[in-house]
XYZ file of C-alpha atoms in Angstrom:
421
model
C -1.752 37.758 -31.616
C -2.623 34.112 -30.919
C -2.061 31.589 -33.743
C -4.852 31.431 -36.314
C -6.420 27.961 -35.945
C -8.587 28.205 -39.075
C -6.631 25.506 -41.000
C -6.842 23.180 -37.998
C -10.626 23.628 -37.700
C -11.397 23.472 -41.418
C -9.279 20.525 -42.592
C -9.208 17.137 -40.884
C -6.321 16.063 -43.134
C -4.292 19.087 -42.036
C -4.904 18.127 -38.397
C -3.668 14.595 -39.068
C -0.629 15.813 -40.985
C 0.162 18.371 -38.271
C -0.090 15.796 -35.492
C 2.019 13.343 -37.486
C 4.694 15.993 -37.912
C 4.571 17.004 -34.249
C 5.075 13.431 -33.056
C 7.832 12.496 -35.484
C 9.600 15.852 -35.102
C 9.671 15.467 -31.339
C 11.160 11.985 -31.637
C 13.633 12.949 -34.334
C 15.197 15.551 -32.066
C 16.004 12.720 -29.654
C 18.075 11.048 -32.357
C 19.441 14.434 -33.471
C 21.092 14.716 -30.048
C 21.793 11.022 -29.400
C 23.605 10.318 -32.686
C 26.504 12.792 -32.213
C 26.702 11.879 -28.524
C 27.160 8.223 -29.431
C 29.732 9.116 -32.104
C 31.683 11.105 -29.520
C 31.570 8.204 -27.071
C 32.787 5.738 -29.697
C 35.534 7.857 -31.280
C 36.309 10.754 -28.918
C 36.922 12.756 -32.098
C 35.409 16.126 -32.982
C 36.287 15.474 -36.634
C 34.322 12.230 -36.587
C 31.297 14.031 -35.148
C 31.583 16.794 -37.732
C 31.774 14.220 -40.516
C 28.127 13.331 -39.819
C 27.124 16.630 -41.422
C 29.407 15.938 -44.371
C 27.814 12.577 -45.182
C 24.360 14.187 -44.958
C 25.096 17.004 -47.408
C 25.332 15.158 -50.750
C 22.138 13.076 -50.241
C 20.359 16.266 -49.186
C 21.261 18.023 -52.444
C 20.689 15.085 -54.805
C 17.538 13.680 -53.273
C 16.070 17.091 -52.459
C 15.892 17.923 -56.157
C 14.797 14.427 -57.204
C 12.317 14.244 -54.332
C 10.672 17.377 -55.666
C 10.163 15.713 -59.047
C 8.770 12.608 -57.331
C 6.329 14.721 -55.309
C 4.888 16.152 -58.533
C 4.640 12.785 -60.290
C 3.510 10.418 -57.488
C 0.816 10.302 -54.842
C 2.123 12.662 -52.159
C 0.484 10.789 -49.302
C 2.104 7.481 -50.322
C 5.486 9.155 -50.694
C 5.219 10.602 -47.180
C 4.020 7.272 -45.800
C 6.831 5.156 -47.265
C 9.597 7.607 -46.381
C 8.258 7.862 -42.834
C 8.281 4.075 -42.555
C 11.823 4.024 -43.938
C 12.950 6.500 -41.314
C 11.478 4.223 -38.673
C 13.522 1.283 -39.995
C 16.683 3.373 -39.867
C 15.893 4.275 -36.272
C 15.469 0.572 -35.504
C 18.943 -0.044 -36.964
C 20.405 2.573 -34.614
C 18.622 0.927 -31.683
C 19.999 -2.516 -32.556
C 23.512 -1.118 -32.953
C 23.267 0.623 -29.577
C 22.168 -2.597 -27.845
C 25.068 -4.807 -28.978
C 28.038 -5.118 -26.590
C 30.390 -3.225 -28.923
C 28.483 -0.746 -31.151
C 30.074 -0.033 -34.510
C 30.809 3.420 -35.909
C 30.015 2.827 -39.588
C 26.247 2.249 -39.081
C 25.966 5.765 -37.678
C 27.305 7.257 -40.903
C 25.197 4.962 -43.084
C 22.018 5.796 -41.188
C 22.834 9.523 -41.268
C 23.268 9.420 -45.059
C 20.107 7.373 -45.723
C 18.094 9.439 -43.254
C 19.175 12.609 -45.058
C 18.114 11.060 -48.377
C 14.690 9.976 -47.089
C 14.089 13.308 -45.386
C 15.016 15.139 -48.590
C 12.550 13.016 -50.583
C 9.796 13.488 -48.012
C 10.014 17.236 -47.410
C 8.922 18.361 -50.908
C 5.933 16.006 -50.686
C 4.944 17.488 -47.321
C 5.247 21.024 -48.669
C 3.321 20.141 -51.834
C 0.522 18.416 -49.894
C -0.303 21.389 -47.664
C -1.847 23.574 -50.433
C -3.958 20.548 -51.439
C -5.574 20.139 -48.021
C -5.722 23.774 -46.816
C -7.881 26.555 -48.263
C -5.940 29.218 -50.169
C -6.760 32.004 -47.718
C -5.664 29.807 -44.778
C -2.174 29.038 -46.124
C -0.347 31.772 -44.151
C -1.986 30.497 -40.962
C -0.999 26.930 -41.904
C 2.618 28.067 -42.342
C 2.512 29.595 -38.856
C 1.055 26.436 -37.320
C 3.668 24.281 -39.042
C 6.358 26.593 -37.689
C 4.855 26.260 -34.211
C 5.023 22.475 -34.525
C 8.696 22.644 -35.472
C 9.688 25.050 -32.710
C 7.905 23.062 -30.008
C 9.931 20.033 -31.066
C 13.080 22.145 -31.364
C 12.839 23.363 -27.776
C 11.374 20.337 -25.989
C 13.027 17.547 -28.016
C 16.694 18.363 -27.286
C 15.881 19.154 -23.651
C 14.279 15.738 -23.191
C 17.034 14.071 -25.196
C 19.674 15.365 -22.796
C 17.814 13.876 -19.850
C 17.065 10.550 -21.582
C 20.623 10.051 -22.838
C 22.165 11.022 -19.499
C 19.925 8.948 -17.237
C 18.428 6.176 -19.377
C 20.968 5.683 -22.156
C 21.187 6.001 -25.917
C 19.050 2.920 -26.503
C 16.043 4.538 -24.874
C 16.405 7.669 -27.019
C 16.372 5.578 -30.198
C 13.508 3.435 -28.865
C 11.295 6.447 -28.158
C 12.062 7.841 -31.615
C 11.062 4.506 -33.167
C 7.717 4.606 -31.355
C 7.059 8.136 -32.625
C 7.577 6.973 -36.208
C 5.010 4.192 -35.694
C 2.467 6.708 -34.361
C 3.229 9.098 -37.204
C 2.658 6.403 -39.837
C -0.771 5.705 -38.348
C -1.735 9.375 -38.720
C -0.491 9.553 -42.318
C -2.397 6.400 -43.283
C -5.652 8.200 -42.436
C -4.965 11.136 -44.767
C -6.821 11.136 -48.091
C -4.899 10.207 -51.229
C -3.176 13.062 -53.065
C -2.509 11.793 -56.604
C -0.310 13.663 -59.039
C -1.705 16.360 -61.278
C -2.345 15.184 -64.834
C -0.021 17.958 -66.022
C 2.967 16.637 -64.051
C 5.729 14.845 -66.018
C 7.577 11.736 -64.900
C 10.627 12.332 -62.659
C 13.657 13.153 -64.806
C 16.469 15.642 -65.188
C 14.306 17.443 -67.728
C 11.449 17.851 -65.257
C 13.865 19.084 -62.572
C 15.281 21.609 -65.056
C 11.740 22.727 -65.865
C 11.174 23.549 -62.213
C 14.475 25.431 -62.046
C 13.536 27.504 -65.110
C 10.199 28.385 -63.546
C 11.911 29.486 -60.326
C 14.411 31.584 -62.286
C 11.580 33.313 -64.132
C 9.829 34.213 -60.864
C 12.134 36.897 -59.460
C 10.145 37.293 -56.266
C 10.564 33.566 -55.565
C 14.210 33.752 -56.546
C 14.598 36.522 -53.999
C 13.233 34.381 -51.166
C 15.661 31.564 -51.999
C 18.653 33.891 -52.341
C 17.946 35.843 -49.162
C 17.494 32.737 -47.047
C 20.654 31.173 -48.479
C 22.660 34.343 -47.812
C 21.312 34.733 -44.271
C 22.099 31.156 -43.295
C 25.506 31.048 -44.996
C 26.751 34.343 -43.595
C 25.112 34.531 -40.161
C 24.563 30.996 -38.845
C 26.816 30.796 -35.737
C 25.913 27.362 -34.317
C 29.304 25.783 -35.081
C 31.203 28.312 -32.933
C 28.807 28.510 -29.984
C 30.876 26.092 -27.827
C 33.916 28.333 -28.344
C 31.875 31.481 -27.733
C 30.657 30.094 -24.408
C 34.251 29.383 -23.359
C 35.435 32.826 -24.484
C 32.731 34.434 -22.340
C 33.841 32.256 -19.398
C 30.360 30.755 -19.271
C 30.545 27.098 -20.397
C 27.316 26.535 -18.474
C 25.502 28.690 -21.042
C 26.138 26.462 -24.086
C 22.860 24.574 -23.792
C 20.998 27.858 -23.374
C 22.715 29.243 -26.476
C 21.549 26.305 -28.563
C 18.032 26.649 -27.151
C 17.819 30.433 -27.592
C 17.278 30.446 -31.371
C 14.368 27.957 -31.339
C 12.983 29.613 -28.183
C 12.772 32.940 -30.006
C 11.132 31.187 -32.933
C 8.639 29.586 -30.555
C 7.613 32.966 -29.145
C 6.886 34.218 -32.665
C 4.936 31.057 -33.503
C 2.778 31.414 -30.388
C 1.966 35.037 -31.280
C 1.665 34.628 -35.057
C -1.979 35.587 -35.496
C -0.941 38.949 -36.984
C 0.845 37.261 -39.913
C -2.466 36.368 -41.580
C -3.238 40.072 -41.970
C 0.010 40.999 -43.743
C -0.198 41.265 -47.530
C 3.273 42.432 -48.591
C 5.120 39.222 -47.791
C 8.282 40.060 -49.731
C 9.009 43.141 -47.655
C 8.604 41.124 -44.464
C 11.077 38.513 -45.745
C 13.648 41.232 -46.442
C 13.076 43.081 -43.158
C 13.165 40.000 -40.944
C 16.289 38.592 -42.674
C 18.079 41.920 -42.161
C 17.028 41.967 -38.502
C 18.306 38.385 -38.137
C 21.716 39.596 -39.320
C 21.667 42.578 -36.938
C 20.739 40.352 -33.996
C 23.581 37.918 -34.754
C 26.007 40.834 -35.148
C 24.921 42.159 -31.753
C 25.378 38.720 -30.191
C 28.952 38.649 -31.470
C 29.752 42.196 -30.433
C 28.617 41.999 -26.816
C 30.693 40.456 -24.082
C 27.772 39.790 -21.742
C 26.485 36.230 -21.889
C 22.920 37.212 -21.025
C 22.837 39.715 -23.854
C 24.199 37.027 -26.174
C 21.309 34.767 -25.203
C 18.844 37.616 -25.696
C 20.127 38.531 -29.159
C 20.208 34.875 -30.247
C 16.550 34.583 -29.211
C 15.701 37.777 -31.114
C 17.481 36.348 -34.144
C 15.492 33.118 -33.890
C 12.261 35.101 -33.814
C 13.258 37.114 -36.878
C 14.218 33.951 -38.743
C 10.815 32.466 -37.943
C 9.040 35.560 -39.311
C 11.045 35.214 -42.513
C 10.154 31.528 -42.740
C 6.435 32.163 -42.271
C 6.253 34.694 -45.090
C 8.520 32.707 -47.409
C 6.197 29.731 -46.941
C 3.132 31.865 -47.586
C 4.580 33.200 -50.848
C 5.520 29.719 -52.029
C 2.209 28.092 -51.153
C 0.008 30.889 -52.509
C 1.673 31.361 -55.895
C 3.226 28.089 -57.138
C 0.942 25.923 -59.325
C 0.140 22.431 -58.097
C 1.905 20.655 -60.974
C 5.204 22.367 -60.059
C 4.837 22.475 -56.284
C 7.010 19.454 -55.518
C 9.922 20.502 -57.728
C 9.889 24.023 -56.310
C 9.739 22.559 -52.799
C 12.922 20.639 -53.646
C 14.623 23.918 -54.533
C 13.286 25.460 -51.315
C 14.762 22.549 -49.374
C 18.195 23.400 -50.728
C 17.830 27.104 -49.915
C 17.086 26.528 -46.225
C 19.192 23.379 -45.684
C 22.408 23.836 -47.632
C 22.876 27.379 -46.303
C 23.190 26.331 -42.639
C 25.513 23.456 -43.561
C 27.854 25.765 -45.473
C 27.425 28.409 -42.789
C 29.042 26.112 -40.234
C 32.097 25.851 -42.480
C 32.254 29.639 -42.929
C 31.836 30.507 -39.254
C 34.384 27.909 -38.155
C 36.944 29.026 -40.742
C 36.614 32.723 -39.909
C 36.786 31.930 -36.179
C 40.064 30.065 -36.677
C 41.473 32.966 -38.699
C 40.123 36.090 -36.960
C 38.577 34.968 -33.675
C 35.232 33.630 -32.489
C 33.425 36.884 -31.773
C 34.716 38.427 -34.992
C 33.309 35.451 -36.887
C 29.876 36.036 -35.355
C 29.533 39.821 -35.659
C 31.151 40.060 -39.090
C 28.837 37.368 -40.435
C 25.820 39.257 -39.117
C 26.882 42.504 -40.768
C 27.676 40.737 -44.053
C 24.175 39.241 -43.886
C 22.605 42.714 -43.584
C 24.616 43.954 -46.551
C 23.797 40.924 -48.678
C 20.075 41.163 -47.924
C 20.048 44.848 -48.841
C 21.897 44.198 -52.108
C 19.530 41.368 -53.056
C 16.507 43.557 -52.314
C 17.884 46.195 -54.706
C 18.664 43.660 -57.418
C 15.268 41.913 -57.146
C 12.654 44.690 -56.853
C 9.860 42.201 -57.574
C 10.346 40.852 -54.061
C 9.786 44.264 -52.485
C 6.693 45.017 -54.590
C 5.063 41.610 -54.054
C 1.469 41.902 -52.807
C -0.620 38.761 -52.408
C -3.766 40.698 -53.344
C -2.473 41.743 -56.766
C 0.360 39.382 -57.728
C -0.659 37.686 -60.984
C 0.443 34.235 -59.850
C -1.369 34.520 -56.518
C -4.538 35.800 -58.215
C -4.448 33.004 -60.805
C -3.972 30.273 -58.192
C -6.664 31.784 -55.954
C -9.142 31.825 -58.846
C -8.279 28.228 -59.737
C -8.904 27.108 -56.171
C -12.252 28.906 -56.075
C -13.293 27.370 -59.394
C -12.335 23.897 -58.206
C -14.128 24.218 -54.871
C -17.701 23.565 -56.206
C -16.517 20.510 -58.124
C -14.809 19.082 -55.035
C -17.900 19.782 -52.941
């Protein structure tokens, strides 16, 4: 049940990349909490705080797709290094703005937009680098370890951020985040170069379209994107949690509600050793996404705050299972020359869905009530996942041992191993 540490033991570059991500992820959650807090202090407007997500959405879409093309055409290590350094500079700008006597509002929006753009460029390169530095058979374990890194930051980062912001001030939160970016850059600098494949074209609309055509032709991959998008759009309740806490007469539980989803994911990450022994990844994606929807529906249907927290944690665990097996399918079947562009599409599937899901849950809550918004979204998620599974049978029949794309990539890695040695 314990996490499989084979990728950590076998690849020094994976260890460096993992530690870099752990450090920067931990620091980024400080800013994730501090930025909306500062916006609230400066404007006292919920609309102004919500607008942060709006200014992040367009750069996420545009640069996610273009970043995927860049990851295929450029050295992935350099791309990660320069975007990480850029994020550090943006954090320094937030720190300077927080230290002046009268902080301005507009830098917060500018930094949010540029940070979204840099993160969208960097993520495909990170995803494309992992199959380069991890053995093919260790990729599911690497996905689990990367999930563990994210969930540790997701639980501990916001908790620390609340304490730092409350007792030390916003400046300290931004300062700590800046230090984490410096440490992260040092780790990335020690990773071996990862030049582009000779078969990769220069970044262009044509190359992006080529990646989209490949994804469309791979119905099992298309299924993972569609199911994740549907699950996040229909059953992501984070926007209405403050109202749910008030409706349950438990405003004290809001922080616990936000922490429950990543806490459930953390439990799965810490007990993810079993995932390396699963071969039918598509079925696990479908099952866990359906269970996510059921858990969210149960959280909306119950009137007991402790049961709400429990079902949110169960949902977070199911979402993590889905993420582990989606990552395994992507990493074990997509050819190296297309990995960045497909990672850009993946970025949209798991990032745009939650953004749009906030709009859906808030709109339904205003029209039909908070709890109705939550439980109806969960049930719609179950129905959508079932319909997608019927329409895309290739996802249900996927087996990593026999899938032609997985077999081809596994054989290529084995053939290349003696040459690299």
